[in-house]
Structures are given as structure tokens and as C-alpha cells.
Amino acid sequence: MSILIYAEQAEGKFKKTAFELASYAKKIAGETGTTVTAVTINANDVSALGQYGVDKVLNVKNDKLATFNAKAYADAIKQAAQKEGAKIVVLSSTTDSLYLAPLVAVGLEAGYASNVVAAPISLSPFQVKRNAFSNKAFNITEINTDVKVIAIGKNSFGLVESNGAATVEEFNPTLNDADFSVKVESSEKVTGKVTIADADVVVSGGRGLKGPENWHLIEDLAAAFGAATACSKPVSDLGWRPHSEHVGQTGKPVASNLYVAVGISGAIQHIAGINSSKVKVVINADADAPFFKVADYGIVGDAFEILPKLTEKIKAFKAQNS
Amino acid sequence: MKILVCISHVPDTTAKINFTNGDAEFDTNGVQFVINPNDEFGLTRAIIFKEQQGASVTVVNVGGTDAEATLRKALAIGADEAIRVNANPTDGFFVAKQLAEVVKNGGYDLVIAGKESLDYNGGMVPGMLAAMLNFDFVNSCLKLEVNGTEAKAVREIDGGKETLSAKLPLVVGGQKGLVEEKDLRIPNMRGIMMARQKALTVLEPTGADSKTKAVKFEKPAPKSAVKMISPDNLDELVNLLHNEAKVI
Ligand SMILES: Cc1cc2nc3c(=O)[nH]c(=O)nc-3n(C[C@H](O)[C@H](O)[C@H](O)COP(=O)(O)OP(=O)(O)OC[C@H]3O[C@@H](n4cnc5c(N)ncnc54)[C@H](O)[C@@H]3O)c2cc1C
């Protein structure tokens, strides 16, 4: 009874979430006396997985899987789980993993819980804590099937190094032509920039920034932090920023370690999307802005004065501490 | 084209979240329920298909009688008929099973659901439904066009978007973008009057077990008060982020 994780890559490198899943699975494996197997797709160097507790890697090498395809990837993961006799299959909460996880669950006749935010509360019965009601509450969910599929929220467990080495095995799942009926025609991806989904720090601007011509202030601070930029909904609706940067209930969720909100009022729909971020800094001219109620650190003041100064401070800090 | 739009009946986004019965149940007292926002985009998209290229639009909910008001609203917005599967939606798997049955019996070629519902945020139903039916599936769908049995869809990916081609029958997990927000339909008087004449069929559920169970709810621990920092003392912020919060 091994635990299987799907170790996802971006541009040939494992995502940080892959290491987080490995750390998570290792903890359960330690408690149950089992091992952790990772399934990877077209990975070149898998050695890093061992450092986070993976005992064995099943590496699928197949040109047909060069681009993400939910059905085919799900099929490969399902067959890896069956080969290993895995009772617990762990995926992350990236857009791709959330696309394929329900397909894996149906394929394995497994119960599935997403948005899991902590190590299991109990292994028998199997109970996990999940985000619910747009991060306004948690739900303890029990999975009653023999095989269980869970998807872990980003930064909800953290990385735990364990300095092992994983054995590597090539794995050739049987792929169905029908798996490839959905085809990628083209893709537009920002490259060379930290994306909201992967960022540890996100700097976000609201309508308080007054217009797109002022966004360099947000971008400069983000660059100093090595952060991704984001915005509130009206900002993307007004076309100041692309829709892909809109965070909140109807936009993207942000589960970063640090979220800096500038000129954002803190409407409940915005908060719903950023609640699972660990530390929130709020800069707002209005001392009564609702965002201060959920902030860890707050500054009442004019963003136009504060941002350039803060950017310089962060740059100086980074220069000293790098 | 026969379109089925899955409608989740969820607490309004501004609703206060409370629990009863030893924190085992969501307290619906005083809570207003609405069409799940992601589903609203899908519903309007379906109605635009109907207007522009001809289609029938059925809305479906798995839930109790209280969800009928939400289904009537969908009818008032322009759906042709509604189906309620008379069961307590216990988990994503159970709901997907009921919906799969409706799809099979109704011969729908396009099923639009929201990529997630704003109560349990599971994001399970559309994918499970597609897998059960063995239909093509596009999740986090931002744009959708259908021509005969060919569909073109744009989906969100981390850091961008991707254009996909797929075939009908198709299941879509949709979100904001399927239509512009300004184009979302709201019920008008005529729509509300017409909705009264439209069929709302109640079906009994097919036997299926849930695979998961919501055991208990918890609210996040009350957070400590915000630390205010003077705009003239930004060094303090840098210091706190480094030494106290340990995020830089
Ligand atoms: C169904 C639904 C879903 C929604 N989903 C989302 C969502 O996903 N994400 C989202 O963000 N919103 C969402 N909204 C909208 C949300 O309710 C708010 O309208 C929105 O978050 C407000 O954005 P804002 O704070 O940038 O703008 P505003 O409300 O205009 O606030 C701007 C803030 O900037 C401050 N400010 C102004 N000038 C300065 C200055 N010089 N320096 C510093 N501060 C300044 C002001 O004090 C104010 O607090 C949704 C609404 C609904 C009804």
C-alpha cells in the first residue's frame, strides 16, 4: 500500500507544489509504514523528489503527453496508482491538477476531497480538513472508499526535507486514442514572470491606484520582492490590467505566503480569494477600509507616496540579505 | 443542440456563515440563496447559443424543494425547462451520478456546469460527470463556441490561457468569461411571468452512495488584531516581515 503523488512540472522543472505533496505524503507514509511513489510525466531529472521523501519514481516518457491533456494524464496517473496498489493519491491545486483529479477519482472509484489544507486529522476513518464557503470556514471531510484521492492547497503543508534518494522506473501506461479527443490548438502564457499561482509573494493593486499609468508602482514593488502582480476585479473590468490578474471569488485564488494589497477596499468577494494567504499587508488611504480587519500589518496612507519608498526599502533589504 | 446547464443553489456571497447541530450542518437561517455565480455565466452562454444558433436549454439541480426558487429564476432568465432531482446533495460524486442519469435519459449534447460552486468549492462535479459519461471535458472554461459537433474552447491555465478543440457531446466547467459580466441576464417581468408556465419536472434520484461525508464544520480561529505601522516608519514593516512573519 504505497502513497502516490503526481509531481507536476512547469518548463521542465518540478513545481514547488510537487515537493510539498512529497512532504505531505511522506508524513502519512511515516505514520502508516508505507512508501511514497511519485508519477512524473516526461521528466528528465527526478533526483530532487528524493530529497522530499519520495522513495520511487514512475517516470512516464511519451511524446504524446508532451502537452497537458487531462484525460490522458488522468489515465496515466490511474494506471500508476493501480500498479502500485496506492490507497492514497495526492495531487496539488494547480489549474491542471484540479482539471484531472476528478477524472482520476472516477477512474479509481475513489472518494475525492479538494482544497485540503492540512495533514489528515485521522487516518482511520480517513478525515481531512478542507476549505469551504470561499475560505470563510473549514469542512472536515471523511472519505469512505478504499482508495482516496485528495488535492492539497498550495502552502498548506510546507516543505519538509528528508534527504533520501528515489529509485527510478520507466512506466508505460496504455493510452487510448479517445483520450486525445480534446486538443490544444494554441496557448498564450506569460513567460519569464512569476505567475499568481506559483508566487510566494503577491503584490496587488485596486481602484485606489487611479489608473493603469500608475501600475509601474505596483510592478516595481513586485520586482523588488520577486513577486507576482495581481489586482481587484474592477481594475480588470476597467481594462487596466489583464483578467488573468483578477483575484477573488470570481477571479483567481491566492494562497501565497505574503499578500500586499494596495488601494483595495477589502470587499468580501475579494477577501474570499485571498483568505488562505498567510500574511497580509494592507496599504490604504482610508483608515476604515474593511481590509484592515483581516490584515496582519496595515498602513494608512497614500499609496503614491508609500509605494516608491517601500520599494527602495525592500530593494535595500534584499541587497543586504541575498 | 440540446444543452443542459447544471445550477447549484448556493448562499449569496455576502452571507454570514454559521453552523448548527453541533457544527455538523450549515445554518441556512436568514441566508439568501442564489444561482452559483459560475453557473450564471454558463446559463447566459447557453441562452446566447439558443438565440444565435438555435438550441434548447434545460436547467437542472440536485436538491430539495427550496432550490425550486433558484430554478424558477433560471427559467425567468430564459431557460426552456427545469429539472430537479429530489435528493439532498451529499457529495460531488453523488451529484455527478444523478446528473449523469439526467444526461443519458435526456440525450443532451452539451452540458455546462460551473468550474466550482461557492459553497463547498469542490470543483468535482463537472469532471466526474464527464468521466462517468465518457464525454469530452474542458475545465476552467473562459470562452466557448460550437459549430455542429465541433467545439472551440479557451481555458484558463496557470499564467495564461489555452485554446482547445473538442467534440460534442461535451461537458464544460465554466467560469467568468463565458460571457462578459455586463451581458449576464437578469429576470425581467415578462420572463418571470413566462417562467410560471414552463415545466419544472421533479425526478426521484437513482441509487448511488456518497463516497465522502461532511462530518463537521469549523470557523477559522479569530485572528489577532492588525498591527498598524506609520507610513513614516517603513523600516518597521520590513523588520516585521523578516523577523516576526518570516516571509521575506
Ligand atoms: C458576485 C460578485 C463577485 C465579485 N468577485 C470579486 C472578485 O473576485 N474580486 C474582487 O476584487 N472583487 C469582486 N467583486 C467586487 C467587490 O465587491 C468590490 O467591488 C471590489 O473588490 C472593489 O475593488 P477595489 O477595492 O479595488 O475598489 P474600490 O472599492 O473602489 O476601493 C478602492 C480602495 O482604494 C483606496 N484608495 C483610494 N485612493 C488611494 C490612495 N491614493 N492610496 C491608498 N489607497 C487608496 C480607497 O480607500 C478604497 O478602499 C465581486 C462582486 C460581486 C457582487
XYZ file of C-alpha atoms and ligand atoms in Angstrom:
623
model
C 0.000 0.000 0.000
C 2.010 2.902 -1.240
C 1.007 6.544 -1.447
C 1.107 8.028 -4.923
C 1.726 11.664 -5.733
C 1.531 13.336 -9.112
C 4.655 15.508 -9.325
C 3.833 18.302 -11.732
C 6.389 20.223 -13.734
C 6.461 23.560 -15.482
C 9.031 24.209 -18.200
C 10.965 21.074 -17.349
C 11.272 21.784 -13.612
C 9.222 20.415 -10.759
C 6.831 22.904 -9.278
C 7.279 23.718 -5.612
C 3.887 22.090 -5.050
C 5.397 18.761 -6.181
C 7.816 18.925 -3.238
C 5.010 19.943 -0.931
C 2.989 16.891 -1.999
C 6.028 14.687 -1.440
C 6.479 16.124 2.076
C 2.791 15.579 2.787
C 2.800 12.005 1.503
C 5.993 11.223 3.424
C 4.314 12.219 6.668
C 1.398 9.841 6.049
C 3.759 7.121 4.861
C 5.776 7.510 8.064
C 2.648 7.047 10.152
C 1.402 4.041 8.238
C 4.683 2.308 7.495
C 4.353 2.632 3.733
C 6.339 4.266 0.941
C 5.840 7.205 -1.384
C 5.798 6.788 -5.137
C 5.721 9.761 -7.481
C 4.434 9.590 -11.011
C 6.074 12.094 -13.360
C 5.415 12.794 -16.995
C 8.359 13.366 -19.335
C 10.662 14.467 -16.529
C 14.406 14.494 -17.233
C 15.941 14.792 -13.820
C 13.835 13.440 -10.984
C 16.520 13.398 -8.291
C 15.091 16.373 -6.376
C 11.984 14.349 -5.432
C 14.021 12.017 -3.251
C 15.046 14.930 -1.065
C 11.442 15.412 -0.030
C 10.649 11.824 0.795
C 9.814 10.101 -2.482
C 11.040 6.501 -2.456
C 10.277 5.597 -6.026
C 9.559 7.487 -9.214
C 7.491 6.099 -12.057
C 8.583 8.218 -14.983
C 6.286 8.176 -17.964
C 8.138 9.064 -21.164
C 5.786 9.575 -24.039
C 5.806 12.226 -26.754
C 2.039 12.079 -26.945
C 1.998 13.577 -23.448
C 4.282 16.467 -24.342
C 1.428 18.895 -23.812
C -1.018 18.599 -20.951
C -4.110 16.566 -21.706
C -6.416 15.969 -18.762
C -7.893 12.655 -19.877
C -4.589 11.096 -20.911
C -2.713 12.359 -17.851
C -5.521 11.105 -15.616
C -5.317 7.721 -17.306
C -1.560 7.541 -16.720
C -1.949 8.501 -13.042
C -4.745 5.983 -12.587
C -2.646 3.172 -14.036
C 0.330 4.176 -11.883
C -1.907 4.037 -8.795
C -3.189 0.604 -9.785
C 0.298 -0.719 -10.462
C 1.480 0.473 -7.037
C -1.692 -0.575 -5.241
C -1.820 3.004 -3.932
C -4.556 3.662 -1.399
C -3.993 7.400 -1.274
C -3.382 9.516 -4.371
C -2.271 13.087 -3.728
C -2.495 15.907 -6.244
C -1.964 19.640 -5.987
C -4.331 22.538 -6.573
C -2.838 23.879 -9.771
C -5.308 24.526 -12.573
C -4.092 21.414 -14.407
C -4.224 19.114 -11.384
C -7.713 20.271 -10.435
C -8.727 19.539 -14.035
C -7.593 15.946 -13.935
C -8.193 14.974 -10.280
C -11.940 14.218 -10.629
C -11.155 12.054 -13.666
C -8.591 10.103 -11.637
C -11.121 9.719 -8.822
C -13.811 8.274 -11.090
C -11.251 6.020 -12.775
C -10.206 4.586 -9.402
C -13.748 4.588 -7.950
C -12.237 6.705 -5.219
C -13.712 9.359 -2.965
C -12.162 12.737 -3.694
C -11.577 15.762 -1.478
C -10.119 19.000 -2.856
C -8.774 22.154 -1.164
C -7.256 20.112 1.639
C -5.400 22.449 3.985
C -3.599 20.230 6.493
C -2.268 16.752 7.201
C -5.096 14.222 7.723
C -6.889 14.617 11.049
C -7.300 10.883 11.256
C -6.208 8.031 9.015
C -8.904 5.593 10.052
C -11.521 6.794 9.393
C -9.739 8.959 6.847
C -10.590 12.583 7.621
C -9.148 15.730 6.120
C -9.728 19.409 6.699
C -10.748 21.416 3.644
C -11.549 24.992 2.800
C -15.241 25.663 2.203
C -17.582 28.597 1.741
C -14.975 30.583 -0.176
C -12.452 30.262 2.640
C -14.908 31.503 5.248
C -14.942 28.119 7.008
C -13.376 24.686 7.072
C -15.103 21.410 6.494
C -13.900 18.122 7.952
C -14.499 15.559 5.229
C -14.413 11.814 5.658
C -13.540 9.654 2.668
C -15.119 6.233 2.876
C -13.671 4.422 -0.114
C -10.766 2.008 -0.178
C -8.781 4.295 -2.497
C -8.757 8.018 -1.716
C -7.866 10.973 -3.917
C -7.014 14.310 -2.326
C -5.873 17.651 -3.719
C -3.770 19.812 -1.415
C -3.979 23.596 -1.328
C -0.765 25.460 -2.016
C 1.402 26.368 1.005
C -0.915 24.471 3.315
C 1.628 21.915 4.469
C 5.027 23.336 3.595
C 8.241 21.615 2.562
C 9.953 19.014 4.712
C 13.339 17.785 3.532
C 14.230 14.192 4.227
C 17.436 13.671 2.248
C 16.561 10.371 0.672
C 17.135 9.129 -2.828
C 14.439 7.760 -5.055
C 14.732 4.798 -7.367
C 13.535 5.479 -10.878
C 11.498 3.198 -13.090
C 10.232 3.850 -16.598
C 6.497 3.411 -16.794
C 4.448 2.961 -19.961
C 0.741 3.309 -19.354
C -1.643 2.150 -22.064
C -3.094 5.238 -23.665
C -6.319 5.318 -25.531
C -6.726 7.275 -28.777
C -10.002 8.547 -27.388
C -8.041 10.231 -24.579
C -6.754 12.729 -27.114
C -10.060 13.943 -28.456
C -9.601 17.322 -26.724
C -6.679 19.007 -28.488
C -4.604 22.037 -27.645
C -4.659 24.418 -30.620
C -2.590 27.230 -29.142
C -1.584 28.676 -25.830
C -0.683 32.085 -24.513
C 1.461 32.040 -21.455
C 3.365 34.774 -19.748
C 6.948 33.578 -19.603
C 9.771 34.924 -17.523
C 7.325 36.396 -14.986
C 6.204 34.929 -11.691
C 2.587 33.818 -12.004
C -0.014 34.323 -9.285
C -0.442 30.571 -8.962
C 3.223 29.927 -8.273
C 4.239 33.073 -6.405
C 5.189 33.142 -2.735
C 4.618 36.889 -2.654
C 1.820 38.706 -4.490
C 1.534 42.496 -4.771
C -1.965 43.524 -5.702
C -3.479 46.864 -6.650
C -7.051 48.131 -6.552
C -9.015 51.030 -7.866
C -7.122 53.233 -5.395
C -4.239 53.237 -7.898
C -6.428 55.516 -10.053
C -5.325 54.266 -13.468
C -3.105 51.894 -15.477
C -0.492 54.612 -15.903
C 0.336 54.206 -12.211
C 0.858 50.447 -12.324
C 4.616 50.778 -12.518
C 4.420 51.481 -8.769
C 2.909 48.022 -8.192
C 5.289 46.394 -10.662
C 8.348 47.979 -9.096
C 7.414 46.771 -5.635
C 6.637 43.308 -7.033
C 10.017 43.207 -8.788
C 11.762 44.147 -5.538
C 10.029 41.259 -3.742
C 10.323 38.857 -6.696
C 6.540 38.771 -6.539
C 3.661 38.323 -8.956
C 1.280 41.220 -9.602
C -2.468 40.982 -9.145
C -5.492 43.274 -8.975
C -9.055 43.621 -7.759
C -11.991 42.914 -10.023
C -12.913 46.489 -11.018
C -9.316 47.017 -12.111
C -9.500 44.154 -14.598
C -13.067 45.055 -15.588
C -11.856 48.560 -16.414
C -9.142 47.023 -18.567
C -6.292 48.488 -16.539
C -4.897 45.001 -16.047
C -5.478 41.622 -17.766
C -8.221 39.349 -16.437
C -5.619 36.754 -15.522
C -4.548 39.059 -12.673
C -8.001 39.426 -11.140
C -8.083 37.724 -7.763
C -11.062 36.953 -5.595
C -14.136 34.862 -5.530
C -14.835 35.236 -9.246
C -11.165 35.508 -10.109
C -8.104 33.556 -9.065
C -7.462 32.283 -5.578
C -4.192 33.358 -3.980
C -2.543 31.194 -1.342
C 0.793 32.986 -1.099
C 2.967 33.445 1.964
C 2.648 37.229 1.667
C -0.130 39.259 0.043
C 0.338 43.012 -0.237
C -2.912 44.835 -1.054
C -2.621 48.434 -2.168
C -5.657 50.668 -2.687
C -8.055 47.741 -2.376
C -11.088 48.229 -0.146
C -11.350 44.628 1.035
C -14.825 43.718 -0.173
C -15.916 40.273 0.969
C -15.637 38.873 -2.571
C -12.036 39.986 -2.799
C -11.163 38.617 0.644
C -12.713 35.266 -0.270
C -9.958 34.747 -2.808
C -7.009 35.713 -0.647
C -8.018 34.414 2.765
C -5.714 31.459 2.564
C -2.684 33.691 2.089
C -0.593 33.596 5.232
C 0.442 37.189 5.881
C -1.491 40.178 4.587
C -0.174 43.712 4.363
C -2.716 46.411 3.571
C -1.940 49.914 2.376
C -4.996 52.132 2.112
C -5.752 55.836 2.425
C -8.958 55.125 4.320
C -8.404 54.028 7.928
C -11.887 52.478 7.883
C -11.283 50.289 4.822
C -12.649 46.808 5.668
C -9.395 45.206 4.522
C -7.695 46.297 7.768
C -9.946 43.858 9.653
C -8.268 40.865 8.008
C -4.784 42.350 7.663
C -1.749 41.392 9.731
C 0.049 44.648 9.066
C -1.618 47.874 7.995
C -0.500 51.265 6.823
C -2.937 54.138 6.494
C -1.602 56.477 3.863
C -1.316 57.481 0.261
C -0.134 54.665 -1.963
C 1.553 57.123 -4.294
C 3.865 58.247 -1.528
C 4.336 54.912 0.203
C 4.995 52.592 -2.740
C 8.218 54.192 -4.063
C 9.654 54.378 -0.543
C 8.676 50.809 0.317
C 10.170 49.582 -2.957
C 13.506 51.168 -2.059
C 13.406 49.637 1.431
C 12.708 46.154 0.073
C 15.455 46.513 -2.522
C 17.913 47.546 0.173
C 16.816 44.657 2.390
C 17.230 42.154 -0.446
C 20.636 43.543 -1.353
C 21.777 43.073 2.220
C 20.274 39.644 2.730
C 20.919 37.879 -0.535
C -28.293 21.397 -29.863
C -29.674 20.161 -26.548
C -27.972 21.971 -23.702
C -28.153 21.075 -20.029
C -26.989 23.723 -17.573
C -26.234 22.497 -14.050
C -27.360 25.003 -11.469
C -26.011 24.959 -7.959
C -28.095 26.716 -5.322
C -25.603 28.480 -3.037
C -25.585 31.047 -0.243
C -25.260 34.595 -1.504
C -21.616 35.656 -1.478
C -22.125 38.166 1.311
C -23.980 35.675 3.562
C -22.741 35.167 7.099
C -21.601 31.594 7.507
C -22.802 29.802 10.646
C -23.325 26.203 11.663
C -25.867 24.356 13.765
C -26.438 20.922 15.199
C -23.047 20.698 16.899
C -21.355 22.335 13.893
C -22.422 19.425 11.735
C -24.711 21.442 9.452
C -24.704 24.724 7.618
C -27.184 27.110 9.204
C -29.497 28.324 6.453
C -31.346 30.641 8.814
C -31.584 34.110 7.316
C -29.345 33.135 4.401
C -30.350 34.148 0.918
C -29.615 31.587 -1.786
C -28.651 32.441 -5.344
C -27.597 30.783 -8.593
C -23.929 29.873 -8.191
C -22.050 32.738 -9.919
C -20.003 30.382 -12.141
C -23.252 28.726 -13.280
C -24.795 32.094 -14.090
C -22.120 32.689 -16.729
C -22.830 29.226 -18.181
C -26.576 29.803 -18.218
C -26.278 33.074 -20.108
C -23.837 31.451 -22.555
C -26.424 28.711 -23.221
C -29.177 31.271 -23.776
C -26.979 33.151 -26.238
C -26.396 29.868 -28.134
C -30.160 29.434 -28.252
C -30.713 32.930 -29.597
C -27.904 32.887 -32.120
C -27.855 29.355 -33.459
C -30.865 27.560 -32.038
C -30.750 25.261 -29.032
C -32.948 24.056 -26.220
C -31.806 24.932 -22.725
C -32.698 22.786 -19.717
C -31.525 23.646 -16.240
C -31.035 21.003 -13.571
C -30.409 20.979 -9.848
C -29.926 18.117 -7.434
C -31.545 19.366 -4.263
C -34.590 19.920 -2.108
C -37.749 21.930 -2.778
C -36.017 25.094 -1.542
C -33.916 25.056 -4.731
C -37.008 25.499 -6.878
C -36.920 29.274 -6.453
C -33.422 29.248 -7.938
C -34.571 27.051 -10.841
C -37.550 29.384 -11.459
C -35.103 32.252 -11.631
C -33.108 30.355 -14.271
C -36.349 29.831 -16.208
C -37.136 33.530 -15.914
C -33.692 34.318 -17.306
C -34.559 32.250 -20.390
C -34.096 28.502 -19.861
C -36.853 26.428 -21.513
C -37.408 23.847 -18.831
C -36.132 22.787 -15.443
C -35.426 19.502 -13.724
C -34.948 18.979 -10.015
C -33.561 15.681 -8.825
C -35.212 15.318 -5.474
C -32.274 14.461 -3.215
C -30.019 16.007 -0.645
C -26.739 16.649 -2.492
C -24.417 14.769 -0.149
C -21.197 14.896 -2.127
C -19.793 15.691 -5.553
C -19.804 12.056 -6.623
C -23.448 11.590 -5.710
C -24.467 14.764 -7.549
C -22.467 13.783 -10.642
C -24.155 10.335 -10.622
C -27.622 11.916 -10.595
C -26.675 14.362 -13.333
C -25.180 11.573 -15.464
C -28.541 9.824 -15.352
C -30.348 13.001 -16.448
C -27.884 13.487 -19.311
C -28.242 9.892 -20.524
C -32.021 9.936 -20.429
C -32.304 13.384 -21.976
C -29.763 12.932 -24.754
C -28.013 16.248 -24.149
C -25.019 17.080 -26.289
C -23.631 19.978 -24.309
C -23.521 20.098 -20.514
C -22.388 23.330 -18.885
C -21.599 23.376 -15.173
C -19.663 25.869 -13.092
C -15.998 25.017 -12.523
C -16.824 25.062 -8.808
C -19.706 26.045 -6.580
C -19.169 28.683 -3.977
C -20.362 26.618 -1.021
C -18.127 23.563 -0.890
C -15.771 24.789 -3.624
C -15.199 21.194 -4.566
C -14.660 21.549 -8.297
C -15.625 17.894 -8.566
C -18.939 17.639 -10.356
C -18.078 18.662 -13.946
C -15.031 16.382 -14.192
C -16.729 13.442 -12.513
C -19.762 13.848 -14.743
C -17.592 13.922 -17.872
C -15.725 10.818 -16.712
C -18.944 8.934 -15.914
C -20.396 9.780 -19.327
C -17.079 9.415 -21.130
C -17.674 12.790 -22.813
C -15.008 15.307 -23.813
C -14.330 17.729 -20.972
C -12.980 21.265 -20.745
C -12.463 22.748 -17.293
C -11.988 26.376 -16.191
C -13.561 27.360 -19.488
C -13.360 31.065 -20.344
C -14.821 31.025 -23.855
C -16.901 28.561 -25.828
C -18.082 28.361 -29.436
C -19.894 25.410 -31.004
C -20.207 24.660 -34.703
C -22.154 21.469 -35.462
C -20.403 18.871 -33.350
C -17.120 20.782 -33.127
C -16.394 22.979 -30.141
C -13.665 25.551 -29.652
C -12.946 26.488 -26.073
C -10.481 28.682 -24.257
C -9.490 27.534 -20.796
C -7.506 29.151 -18.069
C -4.051 27.786 -17.301
C -1.669 28.964 -14.591
C -0.133 32.097 -16.058
C -2.251 32.339 -19.188
C -4.820 30.632 -21.362
C -5.067 27.860 -23.886
C -7.316 27.327 -26.899
C -8.699 23.804 -27.241
C -10.778 21.958 -29.773
C -13.203 19.322 -28.560
C -16.150 17.312 -29.816
C -19.731 17.139 -28.775
C -21.014 15.566 -26.591
C -19.062 17.785 -24.248
C -19.022 18.745 -20.572
C -17.754 22.201 -19.696
C -16.672 23.500 -16.271
C -17.283 27.197 -16.831
C -16.480 30.478 -15.164
C -16.458 34.222 -15.623
C -15.510 34.967 -19.218
C -18.025 32.575 -20.850
C -19.952 35.825 -21.291
C -18.993 39.330 -20.281
C -20.362 40.303 -16.928
C -22.330 43.165 -18.465
C -24.118 40.618 -20.664
C -25.359 38.472 -17.764
C -29.145 38.194 -17.986
C -31.379 39.224 -15.163
C -35.015 38.189 -14.964
C -37.484 40.806 -16.193
C -41.224 40.914 -15.570
C -42.065 39.130 -18.808
C -39.511 36.431 -18.064
C -40.911 35.928 -14.579
C -44.461 35.612 -15.946
C -43.347 33.169 -18.649
C -41.347 31.111 -16.154
C -44.589 30.240 -14.387
C -45.819 28.397 -17.495
C -42.610 26.445 -18.024
C -42.229 22.860 -16.884
C -40.331 22.071 -13.700
C -40.020 18.317 -13.557
C -39.143 16.560 -10.324
C -37.266 13.283 -10.708
C -36.503 10.785 -7.991
C -32.792 10.015 -7.508
C -31.154 6.846 -8.721
C -29.468 4.775 -6.077
C -25.895 5.868 -5.509
C -23.753 6.041 -2.436
C -21.755 9.069 -1.485
C -18.042 8.416 -1.278
C -17.316 11.233 1.124
C -19.136 12.747 4.054
C -19.025 16.239 5.530
C -18.504 15.391 9.188
C -18.162 18.777 10.784
C -17.516 22.439 10.122
C -15.098 24.809 11.785
C -14.600 28.518 11.609
C -11.106 29.904 11.328
C -9.586 30.891 14.676
C -10.145 34.569 15.388
C -7.145 36.425 14.088
C -5.065 38.749 16.143
C -5.613 42.445 15.574
C -3.846 44.196 12.743
C -0.544 45.860 13.644
C -0.609 49.398 12.355
C 2.596 50.885 11.070
C 3.251 54.536 10.450
C 3.859 55.447 6.807
C 6.957 57.249 8.063
C 8.393 54.089 9.551
C 8.563 51.595 6.703
C 11.714 50.076 8.171
C 9.486 48.659 10.869
C 7.372 46.886 8.257
C 10.461 45.367 6.624
C 11.696 44.311 10.038
C 8.355 42.698 10.988
C 8.055 40.872 7.678
C 11.538 39.474 8.166
C 11.751 38.762 11.881
C 8.174 38.249 13.001
C 6.232 36.979 9.995
C 9.324 35.391 8.409
C 8.017 35.859 4.895
C 10.991 37.765 3.479
C -20.824 38.298 -7.206
C -19.647 39.227 -7.017
C -18.371 38.707 -7.212
C -17.232 39.545 -7.047
N -15.985 38.991 -7.205
C -14.894 39.776 -6.947
C -13.589 39.243 -7.051
O -13.387 38.065 -7.404
N -12.532 40.030 -6.776
C -12.681 41.348 -6.423
O -11.665 42.028 -6.180
N -13.899 41.888 -6.353
C -15.014 41.146 -6.606
N -16.248 41.714 -6.546
C -16.319 43.164 -6.372
C -16.146 43.607 -4.945
O -17.407 43.583 -4.306
C -15.578 45.054 -4.875
O -16.361 45.898 -5.673
C -14.116 45.172 -5.357
O -13.300 44.204 -4.721
C -13.592 46.581 -5.048
O -12.324 46.764 -5.660
P -11.324 47.882 -5.114
O -11.161 47.662 -3.669
O -10.118 47.848 -5.984
O -12.075 49.259 -5.461
P -12.792 50.318 -4.518
O -13.947 49.714 -3.841
O -13.018 51.483 -5.401
O -11.729 50.654 -3.415
C -10.544 51.303 -3.655
C -9.800 51.475 -2.340
O -8.642 52.221 -2.571
C -8.445 53.167 -1.524
N -7.640 54.285 -2.067
C -8.039 55.261 -2.893
N -7.012 56.097 -3.174
C -5.939 55.629 -2.516
C -4.576 56.041 -2.406
N -4.094 57.110 -3.054
N -3.738 55.313 -1.632
C -4.179 54.221 -0.959
N -5.461 53.800 -1.029
C -6.331 54.492 -1.799
C -9.828 53.548 -1.096
O -9.786 53.997 0.220
C -10.587 52.222 -1.280
O -10.574 51.476 -0.082
C -17.393 40.910 -6.711
C -18.689 41.415 -6.530
C -19.801 40.600 -6.683
C -21.145 41.191 -6.461
